XYZ file of N, CA, C and O in Angstrom:
752
model
N 0.827 -1.199 0.000
C 0.000 0.000 0.000
C 0.870 1.261 0.000
O 0.551 2.230 -0.658
N 1.982 1.191 0.776
C 2.888 2.330 0.817
C 3.445 2.644 -0.565
O 3.587 3.795 -0.946
N 3.760 1.588 -1.326
C 4.321 1.773 -2.660
C 3.308 2.417 -3.602
O 3.668 3.255 -4.415
N 2.058 2.033 -3.456
C 1.002 2.608 -4.296
C 0.849 4.097 -3.971
O 0.776 4.936 -4.862
N 0.827 4.410 -2.679
C 0.695 5.815 -2.271
C 1.885 6.619 -2.767
O 1.726 7.739 -3.265
N 3.088 6.068 -2.650
C 4.284 6.771 -3.123
C 4.239 6.978 -4.625
O 4.577 8.046 -5.131
N 3.807 5.956 -5.347
C 3.705 6.066 -6.807
C 2.681 7.133 -7.188
O 2.898 7.902 -8.128
N 1.583 7.199 -6.444
C 0.552 8.198 -6.720
C 1.105 9.603 -6.506
O 0.901 10.490 -7.331
N 1.833 9.807 -5.400
C 2.413 11.119 -5.115
C 3.372 11.525 -6.231
O 3.361 12.652 -6.707
N 4.218 10.592 -6.668
C 5.166 10.880 -7.746
C 4.424 11.212 -9.034
O 4.771 12.166 -9.739
N 3.352 10.469 -9.336
C 2.560 10.707 -10.540
C 1.912 12.087 -10.492
O 1.995 12.851 -11.447
N 1.288 12.427 -9.376
C 0.636 13.730 -9.239
C 1.675 14.847 -9.316
O 1.489 15.835 -10.027
N 2.788 14.700 -8.612
C 3.833 15.725 -8.644
C 4.376 15.892 -10.058
O 4.602 17.011 -10.516
N 4.560 14.796 -10.755
C 5.028 14.863 -12.136
C 4.038 15.540 -13.050
O 4.410 16.329 -13.921
N 2.764 15.279 -12.847
C 1.721 15.908 -13.654
C 1.680 17.409 -13.401
O 1.619 18.205 -14.335
N 1.752 17.797 -12.140
C 1.754 19.230 -11.800
C 2.987 19.901 -12.392
O 2.899 20.966 -12.994
N 4.133 19.269 -12.250
C 5.370 19.844 -12.787
C 5.294 19.973 -14.303
O 5.723 20.976 -14.870
N 4.723 18.972 -14.961
C 4.606 19.035 -16.424
C 3.727 20.197 -16.849
O 4.040 20.912 -17.793
N 2.611 20.413 -16.127
C 1.725 21.531 -16.476
C 2.396 22.870 -16.216
O 2.341 23.763 -17.034
N 3.031 23.000 -15.066
C 3.632 24.290 -14.736
C 4.856 24.582 -15.607
O 5.213 25.723 -15.791
N 5.504 23.529 -16.166
C 6.631 23.769 -17.051
C 6.165 24.385 -18.357
O 6.934 25.060 -19.022
N 4.930 24.166 -18.728
C 4.391 24.754 -19.954
C 4.249 26.264 -19.814
O 4.321 26.992 -20.788
N 4.014 26.725 -18.616
C 3.794 28.145 -18.371
C 5.137 28.822 -18.093
O 5.860 28.424 -17.180
N 5.462 29.867 -18.854
C 6.693 30.598 -18.549
C 6.541 31.398 -17.253
O 5.438 31.589 -16.751
N 7.634 31.846 -16.729
C 7.593 32.682 -15.527
C 6.838 33.972 -15.838
O 6.920 34.505 -16.948
N 6.109 34.443 -14.849
C 5.403 35.715 -14.996
C 6.432 36.828 -15.160
O 7.540 36.752 -14.602
N 6.098 37.853 -15.922
C 7.028 38.987 -16.051
C 7.362 39.559 -14.676
O 6.501 39.643 -13.805
N 8.601 39.925 -14.472
C 9.032 40.489 -13.196
C 8.794 42.001 -13.212
O 9.575 42.753 -13.781
N 7.713 42.387 -12.586
C 7.358 43.805 -12.515
C 7.625 44.361 -11.117
O 7.089 45.416 -10.765
N 8.428 43.670 -10.323
C 8.605 44.083 -8.929
C 9.162 45.511 -8.806
O 8.713 46.272 -7.950
N 10.097 45.883 -9.674
C 10.628 47.249 -9.609
C 9.558 48.268 -9.992
O 9.429 49.318 -9.351
N 8.789 47.962 -11.016
C 7.717 48.860 -11.439
C 6.652 49.009 -10.374
O 6.180 50.123 -10.097
N 6.269 47.892 -9.759
C 5.268 47.932 -8.684
C 5.798 48.763 -7.523
O 5.088 49.631 -6.987
N 7.047 48.531 -7.133
C 7.628 49.293 -6.022
C 7.660 50.790 -6.337
O 7.368 51.625 -5.467
N 7.985 51.122 -7.574
C 8.005 52.532 -7.972
C 6.638 53.183 -7.907
O 6.496 54.314 -7.419
N 5.631 52.468 -8.385
C 4.255 53.008 -8.345
C 3.786 53.137 -6.899
O 3.174 54.144 -6.524
N 4.076 52.144 -6.078
C 3.675 52.227 -4.664
C 4.336 53.437 -4.010
O 3.684 54.171 -3.255
N 5.583 53.688 -4.306
C 6.270 54.857 -3.763
C 5.567 56.145 -4.201
O 5.378 57.064 -3.398
N 5.173 56.200 -5.462
C 4.457 57.384 -5.963
C 3.092 57.531 -5.284
O 2.671 58.653 -4.967
N 2.403 56.411 -5.069
C 1.092 56.461 -4.393
C 1.270 57.007 -2.979
O 0.476 57.842 -2.523
N 2.296 56.552 -2.297
C 2.536 57.007 -0.923
C 2.822 58.503 -0.863
O 2.567 59.139 0.149
N 3.317 59.060 -1.965
C 3.634 60.485 -2.012
C 2.515 61.307 -2.661
O 2.611 62.532 -2.718
N 1.472 60.637 -3.135
C 0.377 61.337 -3.815
C -0.279 62.339 -2.868
O -0.423 62.079 -1.671
N -0.664 63.469 -3.444
C -1.266 64.518 -2.619
C -2.786 64.449 -2.587
O -3.410 65.086 -1.732
N -3.374 63.703 -3.520
C -4.832 63.582 -3.542
C -5.233 62.132 -3.782
O -4.461 61.328 -4.331
N -6.446 61.829 -3.391
C -6.979 60.485 -3.612
C -7.067 60.188 -5.102
O -6.771 59.084 -5.540
N -7.456 61.174 -5.887
C -7.578 60.974 -7.332
C -6.227 60.618 -7.955
O -6.134 59.715 -8.787
N -5.177 61.312 -7.560
C -3.842 61.003 -8.081
C -3.451 59.575 -7.710
O -2.884 58.840 -8.531
N -3.764 59.175 -6.494
C -3.452 57.814 -6.047
C -4.255 56.786 -6.841
O -3.742 55.718 -7.179
N -5.500 57.099 -7.169
C -6.337 56.168 -7.950
C -5.754 55.957 -9.346
O -5.743 54.841 -9.850
N -5.309 57.019 -9.972
C -4.704 56.903 -11.301
C -3.470 55.998 -11.228
O -3.287 55.106 -12.067
N -2.654 56.208 -10.226
C -1.458 55.379 -10.052
C -1.835 53.925 -9.759
O -1.189 52.994 -10.259
N -2.882 53.716 -8.979
C -3.340 52.358 -8.669
C -3.732 51.607 -9.931
O -3.507 50.393 -10.038
N -4.293 52.319 -10.886
C -4.637 51.695 -12.167
C -3.411 51.142 -12.865
O -3.468 50.100 -13.524
N -2.285 51.821 -12.686
C -1.040 51.342 -13.288
C -0.575 50.045 -12.621
O 0.030 49.191 -13.270
N -0.852 49.894 -11.326
C -0.518 48.639 -10.653
C -1.253 47.474 -11.307
O -0.686 46.396 -11.504
N -2.524 47.700 -11.649
C -3.313 46.630 -12.276
C -2.717 46.230 -13.624
O -2.794 45.065 -14.017
N -2.130 47.184 -14.330
C -1.473 46.839 -15.600
C -0.344 45.838 -15.368
O -0.152 44.924 -16.162
N 0.380 45.999 -14.285
C 1.450 45.059 -13.956
C 0.878 43.722 -13.505
O 1.297 42.667 -13.973
N -0.050 43.769 -12.551
C -0.574 42.535 -11.965
C -1.290 41.659 -12.988
O -1.257 40.442 -12.897
N -1.966 42.293 -13.938
C -2.743 41.510 -14.918
C -1.973 41.237 -16.205
O -2.571 40.851 -17.211
N -0.678 41.398 -16.166
C 0.188 41.050 -17.292
C 0.570 39.578 -17.124
O 1.520 39.245 -16.412
N -0.183 38.699 -17.747
C -0.010 37.253 -17.576
C 1.278 36.767 -18.243
O 1.836 37.439 -19.115
N 1.738 35.585 -17.841
C 3.002 35.044 -18.359
C 3.051 34.807 -19.869
O 4.110 34.917 -20.472
N 1.918 34.466 -20.486
C 1.894 34.259 -21.940
C 0.465 34.436 -22.431
O -0.447 34.720 -21.648
N 0.272 34.297 -23.728
C -1.047 34.562 -24.312
C -2.108 33.572 -23.823
O -3.258 33.956 -23.608
N -1.735 32.323 -23.626
C -2.694 31.330 -23.116
C -3.186 31.735 -21.722
O -4.381 31.694 -21.439
N -2.260 32.131 -20.861
C -2.622 32.571 -19.514
C -3.430 33.864 -19.566
O -4.399 34.036 -18.815
N -3.060 34.761 -20.472
C -3.773 36.039 -20.588
C -5.220 35.820 -20.999
O -6.134 36.463 -20.477
N -5.443 34.897 -21.939
C -6.811 34.584 -22.382
C -7.637 34.063 -21.210
O -8.775 34.497 -20.995
N -7.074 33.146 -20.435
C -7.806 32.590 -19.286
C -8.103 33.681 -18.253
O -9.216 33.759 -17.724
N -7.113 34.532 -17.975
C -7.310 35.619 -17.012
C -8.380 36.584 -17.498
O -9.319 36.912 -16.763
N -8.257 37.037 -18.739
C -9.213 38.009 -19.283
C -10.627 37.438 -19.337
O -11.591 38.114 -18.985
N -10.744 36.180 -19.772
C -12.064 35.546 -19.851
C -12.670 35.417 -18.452
O -13.842 35.715 -18.241
N -11.859 35.005 -17.484
C -12.356 34.889 -16.113
C -12.796 36.224 -15.544
O -13.831 36.327 -14.887
N -12.025 37.267 -15.810
C -12.380 38.593 -15.302
C -13.655 39.099 -15.976
O -14.500 39.736 -15.324
N -13.814 38.803 -17.261
C -15.044 39.198 -17.964
C -16.238 38.461 -17.387
O -17.275 39.072 -17.106
N -16.088 37.165 -17.206
C -17.195 36.384 -16.640
C -17.550 36.891 -15.242
O -18.721 37.008 -14.899
N -16.527 37.171 -14.437
C -16.785 37.681 -13.091
C -17.536 39.004 -13.156
O -18.491 39.222 -12.423
N -17.135 39.879 -14.063
C -17.801 41.183 -14.166
C -19.241 41.048 -14.656
O -20.052 41.943 -14.439
N -19.541 39.926 -15.284
C -20.906 39.652 -15.750
C -21.674 38.800 -14.743
O -22.738 38.261 -15.062
N -21.129 38.666 -13.542
C -21.718 37.902 -12.440
C -21.797 36.406 -12.699
O -22.568 35.704 -12.054
N -21.004 35.907 -13.633
C -20.886 34.470 -13.863
C -19.728 33.974 -12.999
O -18.633 33.689 -13.494
N -19.986 33.880 -11.691
C -18.916 33.540 -10.764
C -18.402 32.119 -10.963
O -17.189 31.882 -10.888
N -19.312 31.178 -11.237
C -18.869 29.801 -11.452
C -18.002 29.686 -12.702
O -16.970 29.003 -12.694
N -18.400 30.354 -13.772
C -17.595 30.358 -14.986
C -16.253 31.017 -14.765
O -15.216 30.541 -15.254
N -16.251 32.113 -14.001
C -15.000 32.810 -13.694
C -14.075 31.897 -12.895
O -12.877 31.797 -13.195
N -14.614 31.233 -11.902
C -13.802 30.338 -11.077
C -13.231 29.211 -11.934
O -12.063 28.840 -11.768
N -14.012 28.698 -12.878
C -13.501 27.679 -13.812
C -12.278 28.211 -14.566
O -11.264 27.521 -14.697
N -12.399 29.422 -15.088
C -11.280 30.010 -15.827
C -10.067 30.221 -14.935
O -8.937 29.944 -15.333
N -10.299 30.708 -13.720
C -9.180 30.938 -12.811
C -8.560 29.616 -12.361
O -7.345 29.537 -12.165
N -9.395 28.572 -12.202
C -8.846 27.246 -11.897
C -7.906 26.797 -13.014
O -6.813 26.284 -12.753
N -8.346 26.985 -14.256
C -7.499 26.605 -15.400
C -6.206 27.403 -15.414
O -5.127 26.857 -15.666
N -6.313 28.692 -15.132
C -5.132 29.553 -15.101
C -4.160 29.095 -14.017
O -2.953 28.983 -14.249
N -4.678 28.801 -12.840
C -3.826 28.371 -11.726
C -3.206 27.011 -12.014
O -2.030 26.784 -11.714
N -3.974 26.116 -12.616
C -3.410 24.810 -12.991
C -2.265 24.986 -13.978
O -1.248 24.298 -13.900
N -2.436 25.898 -14.910
C -1.428 26.135 -15.945
C -0.243 26.935 -15.405
O 0.910 26.633 -15.709
N -0.521 27.966 -14.613
C 0.526 28.865 -14.105
C 0.424 28.985 -12.574
O -0.018 30.020 -12.055
N 0.834 27.947 -11.850
C 0.666 27.970 -10.393
C 1.526 28.997 -9.662
O 1.315 29.227 -8.473
N 2.438 29.644 -10.352
C 3.282 30.656 -9.712
C 2.884 32.081 -10.096
O 3.613 33.036 -9.814
N 1.731 32.226 -10.721
C 1.240 33.546 -11.144
C 0.215 34.049 -10.121
O -0.886 33.507 -10.000
N 0.579 35.072 -9.384
C -0.224 35.566 -8.261
C -1.631 35.988 -8.654
O -2.591 35.762 -7.909
N -1.778 36.601 -9.817
C -3.082 37.175 -10.158
C -4.159 36.110 -10.356
O -5.330 36.377 -10.136
N -3.764 34.909 -10.759
C -4.757 33.837 -10.860
C -5.432 33.591 -9.517
O -6.652 33.477 -9.422
N -4.631 33.540 -8.471
C -5.165 33.327 -7.128
C -5.970 34.529 -6.654
O -7.037 34.381 -6.057
N -5.448 35.727 -6.908
C -6.153 36.927 -6.471
C -7.530 37.036 -7.130
O -8.520 37.340 -6.470
N -7.588 36.772 -8.422
C -8.866 36.880 -9.126
C -9.844 35.790 -8.701
O -11.039 36.032 -8.578
N -9.341 34.575 -8.482
C -10.238 33.514 -8.011
C -10.761 33.864 -6.624
O -11.940 33.677 -6.323
N -9.885 34.418 -5.775
C -10.318 34.844 -4.442
C -11.412 35.893 -4.540
O -12.393 35.857 -3.783
N -11.279 36.818 -5.479
C -12.290 37.860 -5.647
C -13.626 37.245 -6.056
O -14.681 37.630 -5.544
N -13.577 36.272 -6.942
C -14.819 35.597 -7.343
C -15.445 34.880 -6.147
O -16.660 34.955 -5.931
N -14.629 34.193 -5.365
C -15.153 33.542 -4.155
C -15.722 34.584 -3.197
O -16.787 34.388 -2.608
N -15.009 35.694 -3.035
C -15.466 36.753 -2.132
C -16.832 37.275 -2.563
O -17.731 37.449 -1.740
N -16.977 37.530 -3.857
C -18.264 38.035 -4.354
C -19.387 37.038 -4.106
O -20.536 37.430 -3.892
N -19.058 35.761 -4.107
C -20.033 34.717 -3.800
C -20.159 34.454 -2.306
O -20.835 33.525 -1.895
N -19.497 35.279 -1.510
C -19.496 35.200 -0.048
C -18.916 33.888 0.483
O -19.259 33.443 1.579
N -18.042 33.273 -0.289
C -17.345 32.072 0.156
C -15.976 32.505 0.677
O -14.946 32.292 0.044
N -16.002 33.125 1.851
C -14.797 33.699 2.431
C -13.761 32.626 2.786
O -12.562 32.874 2.691
N -14.239 31.464 3.207
C -13.316 30.374 3.548
C -12.488 29.956 2.338
O -11.316 29.630 2.470
N -13.095 29.941 1.164
C -12.358 29.571 -0.053
C -11.461 30.715 -0.518
O -10.387 30.470 -1.076
N -11.878 31.945 -0.295
C -11.102 33.105 -0.753
C -9.794 33.267 0.017
O -8.771 33.620 -0.574
N -9.815 33.008 1.298
C -8.662 33.312 2.149
C -7.374 32.588 1.730
O -6.327 33.238 1.596
N -7.381 31.273 1.480
C -6.120 30.635 1.070
C -5.598 31.163 -0.269
O -4.379 31.247 -0.478
N -6.499 31.527 -1.176
C -6.066 32.103 -2.452
C -5.397 33.458 -2.229
O -4.385 33.774 -2.871
N -5.954 34.249 -1.343
C -5.337 35.548 -1.049
C -3.977 35.364 -0.396
O -3.013 36.061 -0.739
N -3.894 34.413 0.516
C -2.606 34.137 1.157
C -1.565 33.727 0.114
O -0.415 34.171 0.170
N -1.961 32.895 -0.843
C -1.027 32.447 -1.883
C -0.639 33.612 -2.797
O 0.536 33.756 -3.168
N -1.600 34.449 -3.159
C -1.300 35.613 -4.004
C -0.290 36.525 -3.314
O 0.669 36.999 -3.939
N -0.476 36.740 -2.026
C 0.429 37.613 -1.267
C 1.806 36.951 -1.117
O 2.834 37.627 -1.187
N 1.819 35.648 -0.942
C 3.094 34.932 -0.864
C 3.888 35.114 -2.163
O 5.101 35.327 -2.144
N 3.185 35.051 -3.294
C 3.840 35.187 -4.593
C 4.152 36.639 -4.945
O 5.084 36.915 -5.697
N 3.353 37.567 -4.433
C 3.503 38.986 -4.743
C 3.273 39.791 -3.460
O 2.172 40.296 -3.221
N 4.297 39.895 -2.616
C 4.139 40.484 -1.281
C 3.611 41.916 -1.235
O 3.035 42.325 -0.225
N 3.786 42.692 -2.298
C 3.280 44.070 -2.319
C 1.973 44.196 -3.095
O 1.634 45.291 -3.549
N 1.245 43.106 -3.237
C -0.018 43.129 -3.980
C -1.084 43.772 -3.084
O -1.782 43.113 -2.332
N -1.160 45.085 -3.166
C -2.040 45.870 -2.297
C -3.482 45.373 -2.380
O -4.167 45.265 -1.352
N -3.952 45.059 -3.584
C -5.340 44.620 -3.743
C -5.573 43.291 -3.035
O -6.625 43.098 -2.409
N -4.629 42.377 -3.119
C -4.784 41.092 -2.433
C -4.750 41.289 -0.917
O -5.510 40.648 -0.183
N -3.895 42.185 -0.451
C -3.797 42.431 0.991
C -5.076 43.084 1.507
O -5.617 42.685 2.545
N -5.593 44.075 0.780
C -6.849 44.701 1.222
C -8.014 43.723 1.058
O -8.932 43.700 1.885
N -7.962 42.885 0.015
C -8.982 41.845 -0.144
C -8.938 40.852 1.007
O -9.972 40.374 1.472
N -7.748 40.566 1.480
C -7.600 39.680 2.638
C -8.254 40.327 3.866
O -8.929 39.655 4.644
N -8.051 41.630 4.036
C -8.680 42.333 5.165
C -10.204 42.225 5.084
O -10.870 41.922 6.084
N -10.759 42.454 3.896
C -12.221 42.377 3.732
C -12.733 40.951 3.942
O -13.812 40.748 4.502
N -11.952 39.983 3.505
C -12.338 38.584 3.680
C -12.326 38.213 5.155
O -13.256 37.566 5.652
N -11.285 38.623 5.851
C -11.228 38.363 7.291
C -12.373 39.058 8.023
O -12.944 38.506 8.960
N -12.711 40.261 7.592
C -13.867 40.965 8.165
C -15.130 40.141 7.935
O -15.945 39.967 8.844
N -15.291 39.614 6.710
C -16.448 38.777 6.402
C -16.507 37.531 7.262
O -17.595 37.016 7.557
N -15.347 37.040 7.683
C -15.278 35.861 8.553
C -15.416 36.232 10.033
O -15.420 35.355 10.897
N -15.527 37.535 10.308
C -15.650 37.980 11.692
C -14.337 37.957 12.459
O -14.330 38.048 13.689
N -13.226 37.874 11.775
C -11.896 37.839 12.403
C -11.341 39.270 12.414
O -10.440 39.622 11.662
N -11.921 40.083 13.271
C -11.728 41.531 13.278
C -10.272 41.945 13.503
O -9.748 42.794 12.779
N -9.625 41.378 14.499
C -8.240 41.782 14.785
C -7.322 41.479 13.603
O -6.470 42.303 13.241
N -7.482 40.313 12.993
C -6.672 39.959 11.830
C -7.005 40.860 10.635
O -6.122 41.246 9.875
N -8.286 41.187 10.490
C -8.706 42.071 9.398
C -8.086 43.451 9.567
O -7.583 44.040 8.607
N -8.101 43.953 10.783
C -7.507 45.269 11.072
C -6.011 45.249 10.748
O -5.489 46.164 10.115
N -5.334 44.189 11.156
C -3.897 44.066 10.895
C -3.608 44.024 9.392
O -2.686 44.680 8.910
N -4.409 43.270 8.653
C -4.211 43.189 7.193
C -4.475 44.543 6.540
O -3.726 44.964 5.642
N -5.509 45.235 6.987
C -5.804 46.537 6.399
C -4.702 47.543 6.733
O -4.322 48.349 5.882
N -4.170 47.477 7.932
C -3.042 48.351 8.280
C -1.855 48.090 7.356
O -1.193 49.035 6.898
N -1.600 46.821 7.048
C -0.508 46.463 6.135
C -0.773 47.041 4.743
O 0.123 47.597 4.112
N -2.014 46.919 4.270
C -2.364 47.464 2.950
C -2.231 48.980 2.938
O -1.735 49.562 1.961
N -2.641 49.631 4.018
C -2.578 51.095 4.072
C -1.145 51.615 4.175
O -0.876 52.750 3.785
N -0.232 50.802 4.682
C 1.180 51.191 4.668
C 1.666 51.315 3.228
O 2.479 52.181 2.910
N 1.145 50.448 2.357
C 1.531 50.479 0.949
C 0.759 51.553 0.184
O 1.308 52.220 -0.680
N -0.532 51.668 0.474
C -1.375 52.659 -0.197
C -2.309 53.309 0.817
O -3.377 52.774 1.121
N -1.909 54.468 1.365
C -2.728 55.134 2.383
C -4.039 55.705 1.847
O -4.882 56.148 2.621
N -4.237 55.659 0.524
C -5.431 56.227 -0.092
C -6.519 55.190 -0.388
O -7.550 55.530 -0.966
N -6.325 53.953 -0.012
C -7.342 52.925 -0.288
C -8.705 53.344 0.242
O -8.808 53.882 1.354
N -9.744 53.086 -0.523
C -11.089 53.436 -0.061
C -11.451 52.674 1.209
O -12.222 53.173 2.036
N -10.859 51.505 1.402
C -11.137 50.697 2.599
C -10.625 51.353 3.876
O -10.968 50.930 4.977
N -9.827 52.409 3.747
C -9.267 53.081 4.932
C -10.369 53.565 5.865
O -10.183 53.652 7.075
N -11.528 53.863 5.303
C -12.639 54.380 6.110
C -13.191 53.333 7.069
O -13.868 53.686 8.040
N -12.893 52.068 6.823
C -13.315 51.016 7.751
C -12.630 51.165 9.104
O -13.103 50.629 10.107
N -11.524 51.917 9.117
C -10.774 52.109 10.361
C -11.106 53.431 11.052
O -10.559 53.736 12.111
N -12.031 54.196 10.478
C -12.450 55.441 11.112
C -13.160 55.132 12.434
O -13.743 54.047 12.593
N -13.140 56.077 13.371
C -13.887 55.862 14.619
C -15.328 55.458 14.307
O -15.991 56.064 13.467
N -15.762 54.404 14.949
C -17.106 53.877 14.707
C -17.154 52.857 13.582
O -18.146 52.166 13.404
N -16.078 52.755 12.809
C -16.021 51.793 11.714
C -15.762 50.389 12.227
O -15.286 50.200 13.349
N -16.064 49.394 11.408
C -15.934 48.004 11.862
C -14.492 47.583 12.176
O -14.290 46.628 12.918
N -13.503 48.321 11.661
C -12.114 47.977 11.942
C -11.396 49.099 12.684
O -10.160 49.184 12.683
N -12.157 49.959 13.336
C -11.551 51.044 14.110
C -10.604 50.444 15.145
O -10.888 49.386 15.712
N -9.456 51.096 15.343
C -8.546 50.595 16.391
C -9.278 50.468 17.724
O -10.188 51.251 18.021
N -8.882 49.468 18.480
C -9.553 49.230 19.753
C -9.554 50.486 20.592
O -8.556 51.218 20.647
N -10.683 50.762 21.200
C -10.856 51.975 21.982
C -11.467 53.097 21.165
O -11.914 54.090 21.708
N -11.486 52.946 19.832
C -12.086 53.949 18.946
C -13.300 53.384 18.229
O -13.838 54.008 17.328
N -13.709 52.188 18.597
C -14.779 51.519 17.868
C -16.164 51.875 18.378
O -17.159 51.374 17.876
N -16.262 52.753 19.365
C -17.583 53.191 19.838
C -17.652 54.692 19.897
O -16.721 55.394 19.779
């Protein structure tokens, strides 16, 4: 039985490796992302920060190749049309093909979040952040997901981390006095 289990693990690992070898590495936009985040932190208005945030999405949604880009774009279109199951299918395909591409996980998490499946969204957000530590949208999405799960202290901590990167996030108002993530002692 041990040999069968070992053979199965080797077969599955080989299959995963074969699929991920087909996908090239995602473009390295880490310097560009860091530069935009620096500009956002220095922005004087919310509008200026929003324009810069749009540039972050250009980096994050730059898939490793055309096959991955098609899956990402199709999934995002389906999600925007409220076809969450179809979107999740596309993001599953993208993740199977490119398991090291952060945006696949982030987008699937967003689809789960919209469907209020916070338990499914959280591991995807964690993986997206692991792959792209300055992914402000994934970090703020993690805060909202934790809030949805009622894990207030963790949600506050995640939102604080996101606000360190982008102090202009619209979610910042959740930390205002009386807000659901107001620092302790300011929540009433």
